[in-house]
Coordinates of C-alpha atoms in Angstrom, one line a residue:
M15 CA 71.7 173.8 153.4
N16 CA 74.7 174.6 151.1
Y17 CA 76.9 171.7 149.9
P18 CA 80.2 171.8 148.0
K19 CA 79.7 171.1 144.3
E20 CA 80.9 167.5 144.4
Q21 CA 78.8 166.6 147.5
H22 CA 75.8 168.1 145.9
R23 CA 76.3 166.0 142.7
V24 CA 76.6 162.8 144.8
L25 CA 73.5 163.7 146.8
Q26 CA 71.6 164.2 143.5
K27 CA 72.6 160.7 142.3
F28 CA 71.7 159.2 145.6
N29 CA 68.2 160.8 145.5
T30 CA 67.7 159.5 141.9
V31 CA 68.6 155.9 142.9
N32 CA 66.5 156.2 146.0
A33 CA 63.5 157.3 144.0
A34 CA 64.0 154.4 141.6
T35 CA 64.1 152.0 144.5
N36 CA 60.9 153.3 145.9
R37 CA 59.2 153.0 142.5
I38 CA 60.3 149.3 142.3
R39 CA 59.0 148.7 145.9
H40 CA 55.6 150.1 144.9
M41 CA 55.5 148.0 141.8
L42 CA 56.3 144.8 143.8
K43 CA 53.4 145.7 146.2
A44 CA 51.1 146.1 143.3
L45 CA 52.2 142.8 141.8
Y46 CA 52.1 140.9 145.1
N47 CA 49.5 138.1 145.3
P48 CA 49.6 135.6 148.2
A49 CA 48.5 132.8 145.8
R50 CA 51.8 133.2 143.9
S51 CA 54.8 131.3 145.1
R52 CA 57.7 133.0 146.8
F53 CA 59.9 131.8 143.9
T54 CA 57.9 133.8 141.4
A55 CA 58.2 137.0 143.5
A56 CA 61.9 136.4 143.9
L57 CA 62.2 136.0 140.1
V58 CA 60.4 139.3 139.5
I59 CA 62.9 141.0 141.8
V60 CA 65.9 139.5 140.1
L61 CA 64.6 140.4 136.6
L62 CA 63.9 144.0 137.7
G63 CA 67.3 144.2 139.2
V64 CA 69.1 142.9 136.1
T65 CA 67.2 145.4 133.9
S66 CA 67.9 148.3 136.1
V67 CA 71.7 147.5 136.4
S68 CA 72.0 146.9 132.7
Q69 CA 70.4 150.2 131.9
I70 CA 72.7 152.0 134.3
A71 CA 75.8 150.2 133.0
N72 CA 75.0 151.1 129.3
A73 CA 74.3 154.7 130.0
R74 CA 77.2 157.1 129.2
P75 CA 76.4 160.5 130.8
A76 CA 77.8 163.6 129.2
P77 CA 81.3 164.3 130.5
E78 CA 81.8 167.3 132.8
S79 CA 85.1 167.9 130.9
F80 CA 87.2 166.5 128.1
A81 CA 90.4 167.8 129.8
D82 CA 91.7 164.5 131.1
L83 CA 91.1 162.8 127.8
A84 CA 92.7 165.6 125.8
E85 CA 95.7 165.7 128.1
K86 CA 96.2 162.0 127.6
L87 CA 95.7 162.0 123.8
L88 CA 97.3 165.2 122.5
P89 CA 100.9 163.9 122.6
S90 CA 99.9 161.1 120.1
V91 CA 98.6 163.6 117.5
V92 CA 101.1 165.2 115.1
N93 CA 101.2 167.9 112.5
I94 CA 102.2 167.0 109.0
S95 CA 103.8 169.4 106.5
T96 CA 104.6 168.5 102.9
S97 CA 106.4 170.2 100.1
Q98 CA 106.7 169.6 96.4
M99 CA 108.0 171.4 93.3
V100 CA 105.2 172.7 91.0
A101 CA 105.3 174.6 87.7
E102 CA 104.8 178.3 88.1
R103 CA 102.5 180.0 85.7
Q104 CA 104.4 182.2 83.3
G105 CA 103.0 185.5 82.0
P106 CA 99.7 187.2 82.8
D107 CA 96.6 185.4 83.8
F108 CA 94.8 186.8 80.8
Q109 CA 95.5 187.7 77.2
F110 CA 94.1 190.0 74.6
P111 CA 93.1 188.4 71.3
P112 CA 95.5 188.7 68.4
G113 CA 95.1 192.0 66.6
S114 CA 93.5 193.8 69.5
P115 CA 94.4 197.5 69.8
F116 CA 95.4 196.8 73.5
E117 CA 97.8 193.9 72.6
D118 CA 100.9 196.1 71.9
L119 CA 100.2 198.4 74.8
F120 CA 99.9 195.5 77.2
K121 CA 103.1 193.9 75.8
D122 CA 105.1 197.1 76.3
F123 CA 103.8 197.3 79.9
M124 CA 104.9 193.8 80.7
D125 CA 108.3 194.3 79.1
R126 CA 109.0 197.4 81.2
N127 CA 108.2 195.4 84.4
G128 CA 110.4 192.5 83.5
Q129 CA 107.5 190.1 82.7
G130 CA 107.7 190.1 79.0
G131 CA 108.6 187.2 76.8
Q132 CA 111.5 188.8 74.8
G133 CA 114.8 187.3 75.6
Q134 CA 113.4 185.1 78.4
S135 CA 113.7 181.4 78.7
Q136 CA 110.7 179.5 77.7
T137 CA 111.4 176.8 80.3
P138 CA 108.6 176.8 82.9
Q139 CA 109.8 178.1 86.2
Q140 CA 109.2 176.0 89.3
R141 CA 108.5 176.9 92.9
R142 CA 108.2 174.8 96.1
A143 CA 104.6 174.5 97.4
T144 CA 103.8 173.5 100.9
A145 CA 100.7 172.0 102.6
L146 CA 99.6 171.2 106.1
G147 CA 97.6 168.4 107.7
S148 CA 97.3 166.1 110.7
G149 CA 98.1 162.5 111.7
F150 CA 98.3 160.2 114.7
I151 CA 100.9 157.8 116.0
I152 CA 99.8 154.1 116.2
S153 CA 103.1 152.5 117.5
A154 CA 105.9 153.4 119.8
D155 CA 108.5 152.9 117.0
G156 CA 106.9 155.7 114.8
Y157 CA 104.2 154.5 112.5
I158 CA 101.8 157.4 111.7
V159 CA 98.4 157.4 110.0
T160 CA 97.1 160.2 107.9
N161 CA 95.1 160.9 104.7
N162 CA 96.4 160.1 101.3
H163 CA 95.3 163.6 100.1
V164 CA 97.5 165.2 102.7
I165 CA 100.7 163.6 101.3
D166 CA 99.7 163.0 97.7
G167 CA 102.5 164.2 95.3
A168 CA 104.8 165.3 98.1
D169 CA 108.6 165.3 97.6
E170 CA 109.3 165.8 101.3
I171 CA 107.2 165.0 104.4
T172 CA 107.9 166.4 107.8
V173 CA 106.2 165.4 111.1
R174 CA 106.1 167.8 114.0
L175 CA 105.5 166.1 117.4
H176 CA 103.4 167.6 120.2
D177 CA 106.6 168.6 122.0
G178 CA 107.8 170.6 119.0
D179 CA 110.4 168.2 117.7
T180 CA 110.4 167.6 113.9
L181 CA 111.3 164.4 112.1
P182 CA 111.5 163.5 108.4
A183 CA 108.9 160.9 107.4
K184 CA 109.0 158.1 104.9
L185 CA 105.9 157.0 103.0
I186 CA 105.3 153.3 103.6
G187 CA 102.1 153.0 101.5
R188 CA 98.9 154.8 100.5
D189 CA 95.5 153.9 99.3
P190 CA 93.7 156.5 97.2
K191 CA 90.4 154.6 97.2
T192 CA 90.0 155.0 101.0
D193 CA 92.2 158.1 101.3
V194 CA 94.5 156.4 103.8
A195 CA 98.3 156.7 104.0
L196 CA 100.9 155.2 106.4
L197 CA 104.1 157.0 107.3
K198 CA 107.2 156.1 109.3
V199 CA 109.5 158.2 111.4
E200 CA 112.7 157.1 113.2
P201 CA 112.5 158.5 116.8
E202 CA 115.3 158.4 119.3
E203 CA 112.9 157.1 122.0
D204 CA 109.5 155.5 122.1
L205 CA 106.6 157.7 121.1
P206 CA 103.2 158.0 122.7
F207 CA 100.6 156.2 120.6
V208 CA 96.9 155.5 120.4
N209 CA 94.9 152.3 119.8
W210 CA 92.2 151.6 117.3
G211 CA 88.6 151.4 118.5
D212 CA 85.7 149.6 116.9
S213 CA 83.7 152.0 114.9
D214 CA 81.0 149.4 114.2
H215 CA 80.0 149.6 117.9
S216 CA 79.7 153.4 117.8
R217 CA 76.2 154.7 117.8
I218 CA 74.5 157.8 116.5
G219 CA 74.5 160.3 119.4
D220 CA 77.7 159.0 121.0
W221 CA 80.2 161.6 122.1
A222 CA 83.3 162.0 119.9
M223 CA 86.4 164.1 120.1
A224 CA 88.6 165.3 117.3
I225 CA 92.2 166.5 117.5
G226 CA 94.1 168.1 114.6
N227 CA 96.0 171.0 113.1
P228 CA 93.3 173.4 111.7
F229 CA 94.8 176.2 109.6
G230 CA 98.2 175.3 110.9
L231 CA 97.4 176.3 114.5
G232 CA 98.7 173.1 116.0
G233 CA 97.1 170.7 118.4
T234 CA 93.4 171.7 118.6
V235 CA 90.7 169.8 120.4
T236 CA 87.0 169.9 119.5
A237 CA 84.1 167.7 120.6
G238 CA 80.7 166.8 119.4
I239 CA 78.6 163.7 118.7
I240 CA 78.3 161.1 116.0
S241 CA 75.6 162.6 113.8
A242 CA 75.2 159.8 111.3
R243 CA 76.8 156.7 110.0
N244 CA 77.3 154.9 106.6
R245 CA 77.5 158.2 104.7
D246 CA 78.2 158.0 101.0
I247 CA 79.7 161.3 99.8
N248 CA 80.9 160.0 96.4
Q249 CA 84.6 160.1 97.2
G250 CA 85.3 156.5 96.3
P251 CA 83.9 152.9 95.9
Y252 CA 84.2 152.1 99.6
D253 CA 82.5 155.2 101.1
D254 CA 81.1 154.5 104.5
F255 CA 81.8 157.7 106.4
I256 CA 81.0 158.6 110.0
Q257 CA 79.4 162.0 110.2
T258 CA 80.1 164.2 113.2
D259 CA 79.4 167.8 114.3
A260 CA 82.8 168.0 116.1
S261 CA 84.4 171.1 114.5
I262 CA 86.7 170.0 111.6
N263 CA 88.4 172.6 109.4
R264 CA 91.2 172.8 106.8
G265 CA 94.2 171.1 108.3
N266 CA 92.3 168.6 110.4
S267 CA 92.6 166.1 107.5
G268 CA 94.3 162.9 108.7
G269 CA 93.7 163.6 112.4
P270 CA 91.9 161.1 114.7
L271 CA 88.3 161.0 115.8
F272 CA 88.2 159.5 119.3
N273 CA 85.5 157.9 121.4
L274 CA 85.2 158.5 125.2
D275 CA 87.5 155.5 125.8
G276 CA 90.3 157.4 124.0
D277 CA 90.3 154.9 121.1
V278 CA 90.5 156.0 117.4
I279 CA 87.1 155.3 115.7
G280 CA 87.8 157.4 112.6
I281 CA 90.2 159.5 110.5
N282 CA 88.9 163.0 109.9
S283 CA 88.9 163.5 106.1
A284 CA 86.3 165.8 104.7
I285 CA 83.8 168.5 105.5
Y286 CA 80.7 169.8 103.9
S287 CA 81.0 173.6 103.8
P288 CA 79.7 176.2 101.3
S289 CA 82.1 178.7 102.9
G290 CA 85.2 176.5 103.5
G291 CA 84.9 176.6 107.2
S292 CA 83.2 174.3 109.7
V293 CA 79.4 174.3 109.6
G294 CA 79.1 171.2 111.8
I295 CA 79.1 168.5 109.1
G296 CA 82.4 166.6 109.0
F297 CA 83.2 163.1 107.8
A298 CA 85.6 160.5 109.1
I299 CA 86.8 157.2 107.6
P300 CA 85.6 154.6 110.1
S301 CA 88.3 152.5 111.9
A302 CA 86.6 149.3 110.7
I303 CA 87.8 150.3 107.2
A304 CA 91.0 152.2 108.0
Q305 CA 92.6 149.7 110.3
S306 CA 92.6 146.8 107.8
V307 CA 94.0 149.2 105.1
V308 CA 96.8 150.3 107.5
D309 CA 97.6 146.7 108.3
Q310 CA 98.0 145.9 104.7
L311 CA 100.0 148.9 103.9
K312 CA 102.3 148.0 106.8
E313 CA 102.8 144.4 105.6
Y314 CA 102.8 144.8 101.8
G315 CA 103.2 148.5 101.1
R316 CA 99.9 148.4 99.2
T317 CA 96.4 147.1 99.6
R318 CA 95.3 143.6 98.7
R319 CA 91.5 143.4 98.1
G320 CA 89.2 140.6 97.1
W321 CA 87.9 140.4 93.6
L322 CA 84.7 138.8 92.4
G323 CA 84.8 139.8 88.7
V324 CA 81.3 141.3 88.2
H325 CA 79.9 144.6 87.0
I326 CA 77.0 145.4 89.3
Q327 CA 74.1 147.9 89.5
T328 CA 71.4 149.0 91.9
V329 CA 68.3 147.0 92.2
T330 CA 65.5 149.6 91.8
D331 CA 61.9 149.0 92.7
D332 CA 61.1 148.4 89.0
I333 CA 63.9 145.8 88.6
A334 CA 62.8 144.1 91.8
D335 CA 59.3 143.9 90.5
S336 CA 60.6 142.5 87.1
V337 CA 62.6 139.7 88.7
G338 CA 60.0 138.8 91.4
L339 CA 61.8 140.2 94.5
D340 CA 59.6 141.4 97.3
K341 CA 61.8 144.5 97.9
S342 CA 64.7 146.3 96.2
T343 CA 67.7 144.7 97.8
G344 CA 71.0 143.1 96.8
A345 CA 73.2 143.9 93.8
M346 CA 72.3 143.0 90.3
V347 CA 74.9 141.5 88.0
A348 CA 75.0 143.5 84.8
G349 CA 78.1 141.8 83.5
V350 CA 80.6 139.0 84.3
S351 CA 84.3 139.1 83.6
D352 CA 85.4 136.2 81.4
D353 CA 88.5 135.5 83.5
G354 CA 86.9 136.3 86.9
P355 CA 86.0 134.1 89.9
A356 CA 82.3 134.8 89.4
K357 CA 82.3 133.3 85.9
A358 CA 84.1 130.1 87.1
A359 CA 81.5 129.7 89.9
G360 CA 78.6 130.0 87.5
I361 CA 77.3 133.4 88.4
K362 CA 75.4 134.8 85.4
Q363 CA 74.4 138.1 84.0
G364 CA 70.9 138.9 85.5
D365 CA 71.6 137.3 88.9
V366 CA 70.9 139.3 92.0
I367 CA 73.5 138.8 94.7
L368 CA 71.6 138.8 98.1
S369 CA 74.4 137.8 100.5
F370 CA 78.1 137.2 100.3
D371 CA 80.1 135.1 102.8
G372 CA 77.2 135.2 105.2
K373 CA 76.8 139.0 105.1
E374 CA 73.6 140.4 103.7
V375 CA 73.9 142.7 100.7
E376 CA 71.4 145.4 101.6
S377 CA 72.3 147.6 98.7
M378 CA 74.6 147.6 95.6
R379 CA 77.3 149.8 97.3
R380 CA 77.6 147.3 100.2
L381 CA 78.9 144.5 98.0
P382 CA 82.3 146.0 96.9
R383 CA 83.3 146.7 100.5
I384 CA 82.3 143.1 101.7
V385 CA 84.2 141.6 98.8
A386 CA 87.3 143.8 99.3
E387 CA 87.5 142.9 103.0
T388 CA 87.3 139.1 102.4
K389 CA 90.4 137.1 102.4
I390 CA 91.9 136.4 99.0
G391 CA 91.6 132.7 98.0
K392 CA 88.8 132.0 100.4
D393 CA 85.9 129.8 99.3
V394 CA 82.8 131.9 99.8
D395 CA 79.1 131.0 99.7
V396 CA 77.2 133.5 97.6
V397 CA 73.4 133.6 97.7
I398 CA 71.8 134.7 94.4
W399 CA 68.3 135.3 93.1
R400 CA 67.8 133.6 89.8
D401 CA 64.6 132.6 87.9
G402 CA 62.4 133.5 90.9
E403 CA 64.2 131.6 93.6
K404 CA 67.3 131.7 95.8
K405 CA 70.4 129.6 94.9
T406 CA 73.8 129.3 96.5
V407 CA 77.0 129.1 94.6
Q408 CA 80.6 128.8 96.0
V409 CA 83.2 131.2 94.7
E410 CA 87.0 131.1 95.2
L411 CA 87.8 134.8 95.7
G412 CA 90.5 136.4 93.5
E413 CA 92.7 139.5 94.1
L414 CA 91.7 142.8 92.7
E415 CA 94.3 144.5 90.4
E416 CA 94.4 148.1 91.7
D417 CA 94.8 149.6 88.2
V418 CA 91.3 148.4 87.2
V419 CA 89.2 151.5 86.8
A420 CA 85.4 151.5 86.5
T421 CA 83.8 153.6 83.8
S422 CA 80.7 155.7 84.2
A423 CA 77.9 156.2 81.7
E424 CA 77.9 159.4 79.7
P425 CA 74.7 160.4 78.0
G426 CA 74.9 159.8 74.2
E427 CA 74.1 162.6 71.8
E428 CA 71.1 162.3 69.6
Q429 CA 71.9 162.2 65.9
A430 CA 70.1 163.8 63.0
P431 CA 67.4 161.5 61.7
V432 CA 67.8 159.6 58.5
A433 CA 65.5 157.3 56.5
I434 CA 65.7 153.9 58.2
A435 CA 63.3 151.1 59.1
E436 CA 62.2 151.9 62.6
A437 CA 59.5 150.4 64.8
E438 CA 57.8 152.5 67.6
I439 CA 57.4 150.7 70.9
K440 CA 54.7 153.0 72.4
P441 CA 54.5 151.4 75.9
L442 CA 58.2 152.2 76.3
G443 CA 58.2 155.5 74.6
M444 CA 61.0 154.7 72.2
K445 CA 61.8 153.7 68.6
I446 CA 64.1 150.8 67.8
A447 CA 65.6 149.3 64.6
N448 CA 67.7 146.4 63.4
V449 CA 71.4 147.4 63.2
D450 CA 72.6 148.0 59.6
D451 CA 75.5 149.7 58.0
E452 CA 73.9 153.1 58.2
L453 CA 73.3 152.8 61.9
R454 CA 76.8 151.5 62.5
R455 CA 78.2 154.6 60.9
R456 CA 75.7 157.0 62.6
Y457 CA 76.4 155.6 66.2
N458 CA 80.1 154.7 65.6
L459 CA 79.4 151.0 66.3
A460 CA 82.1 148.4 65.9
E461 CA 82.1 146.5 62.6
G462 CA 80.0 143.4 62.9
T463 CA 77.7 144.8 65.6
E464 CA 74.3 143.2 65.3
G465 CA 71.1 143.4 67.3
V466 CA 68.4 145.9 68.1
I467 CA 69.4 149.5 68.5
V468 CA 67.5 152.3 70.2
T469 CA 67.1 155.2 67.7
E470 CA 64.8 157.6 69.6
V471 CA 63.6 158.0 73.1
N472 CA 60.6 160.2 74.1
R473 CA 61.9 162.8 76.6
D474 CA 58.8 162.3 78.8
S475 CA 59.1 158.5 78.8
Y476 CA 60.1 156.2 81.7
A477 CA 63.0 154.9 79.5
A478 CA 64.4 158.4 79.2
E479 CA 64.0 159.0 82.9
K480 CA 66.0 155.8 83.6
G481 CA 68.8 156.8 81.3
V482 CA 68.2 154.9 78.0
R483 CA 69.7 156.8 75.2
P484 CA 69.8 156.6 71.4
G485 CA 72.6 154.3 70.3
D486 CA 72.1 151.8 73.1
I487 CA 71.8 148.2 72.1
I488 CA 69.0 146.0 73.5
I489 CA 70.5 142.6 74.3
E490 CA 67.7 140.9 76.3
A491 CA 64.0 141.4 77.1
S492 CA 62.4 139.5 79.9
H493 CA 65.5 137.3 80.4
S494 CA 65.4 136.2 76.7
S495 CA 68.0 137.2 74.1
V496 CA 66.7 139.4 71.3
S497 CA 68.2 140.0 67.9
S498 CA 65.4 141.7 66.0
V499 CA 62.8 144.3 66.3
E500 CA 60.1 141.7 66.1
E501 CA 61.5 139.8 69.1
V502 CA 61.5 143.0 71.2
S503 CA 58.0 143.8 70.2
D504 CA 56.8 140.3 71.0
A505 CA 58.4 140.5 74.5
V506 CA 56.8 143.8 75.2
K507 CA 53.4 142.5 74.0
K508 CA 53.7 139.4 76.2
A509 CA 54.5 141.4 79.2
M510 CA 51.5 143.6 78.6
D511 CA 49.2 140.5 78.1
D512 CA 50.6 139.0 81.3
D513 CA 49.6 142.3 83.1
K514 CA 53.2 143.0 84.0
R515 CA 53.9 146.5 85.4
T516 CA 57.5 146.5 84.1
I517 CA 59.7 144.7 81.7
L518 CA 63.3 143.9 82.4
M519 CA 65.8 144.7 79.7
L520 CA 69.5 144.2 79.4
I521 CA 70.9 147.1 77.3
E522 CA 74.5 147.7 76.2
T523 CA 75.2 151.4 77.1
S524 CA 78.3 153.5 76.6
A525 CA 79.4 152.3 80.1
G526 CA 78.8 148.6 79.4
P527 CA 75.8 146.3 79.9
R528 CA 73.1 147.4 82.3
Y529 CA 69.7 146.1 83.4
F530 CA 66.7 148.5 83.2
G531 CA 63.4 147.8 84.8
L532 CA 61.2 149.8 82.3
T533 CA 57.7 150.7 83.3
L534 CA 55.1 149.9 80.7
N535 CA 52.8 152.7 79.8
K536 CA 49.5 150.8 79.3
E537 CA 47.6 153.9 78.2
D538 CA 49.3 153.7 74.8

């Protein structure tokens, strides 16, 4: 018998439910035992029913079409165009070296074509450059969210609505660290807008829909799934991107990523592409981060983030072993700001922060985001690992100054050897020496620098693999301060005698103090 498409689909669902009901009936017959009470049998029925209903309620089947959702959401997505004056390059893109036989010939050619330098102004010419991106409306009165990189450096920002109307936009605020910007237009009537969703409740495999302005084509809808979460793509200190295979291309930046409820769960910001086009790997800033940033930009015109005042590093397996942790978790404190909240609370160099304000710190990169999102001035419980046990300290959180810039380590260059008193620490694959005037000059150390300096590192050693370089200063070994070669040697010998696999060292590098869990080569 032939059925219309809709009737056929309903009949299929009915048959599925009927089959499930029959299976439950057979299960109950198998479980039935006259010796059991009727109450127990009824309880089994109720529990089975609850489980079945829960599974059906949580299941989100693939939509037959995104048309209704797209029709509803398209009017809230806008195209953003920007323009700015940039210096135009003068003269040719290449030059012949002075004295070349081609130099005069090329100069005559440029002069004949009006591109020579004789008699022309040396003032750089300027031209107006334009760029395109996407955005979405979050309020009827005209607040619009986009990416910071879409409007960065713009002199003029213009928003084109879905109906074709164009409006000048004012920049309310921007946050380069999360790549979020907030604009404002002044519409004559209320605009259609969208609501924020909760990206933390989105799961890998959920459907997602992107709308944007790829290649300047205007409102374009693509769909896919959430491919991954918590992606770190080295774009900033708070990276926590949603990865999706919904097609995202140039011009989609700043556009929304929706869930099936039509709520914004992300801001499309970047793609991975060797060719420059979509290869199914796009990244969106999750709404859990973006919404709080937008709220602050709207209220203050800038972001206000919590500040702890510590320099942190990853807890590697070797460091975890050195400090007695069962696994590599948390964030290790490599340095403490003298005027920061951490110092006032008693947090010390060498502590491992395991949780902050009741939130577990699974990895080093998790801590900056937790701290940044915590209310300034709040008294926060911080669980640390110190001397082989957990301790809790309370910190009154400060406010991060946005002009604070973190530095990264750059490998030091090895210097030509000179005659100095060195000691070879064979288990670590390095040579060390007490700092003297000659070493201060060689490594450009500050006047008065004292301690133990690394003068040579075996290329095949664990120390070289971890990033220890000549010129680094050893500050601590096994949690004890060291100021001489003998003290470092004694600490290494004691670790070997205690059958330790690694030794923990605090070393001053070009990027600041850092802890190293150095493996001891016992064959030496």
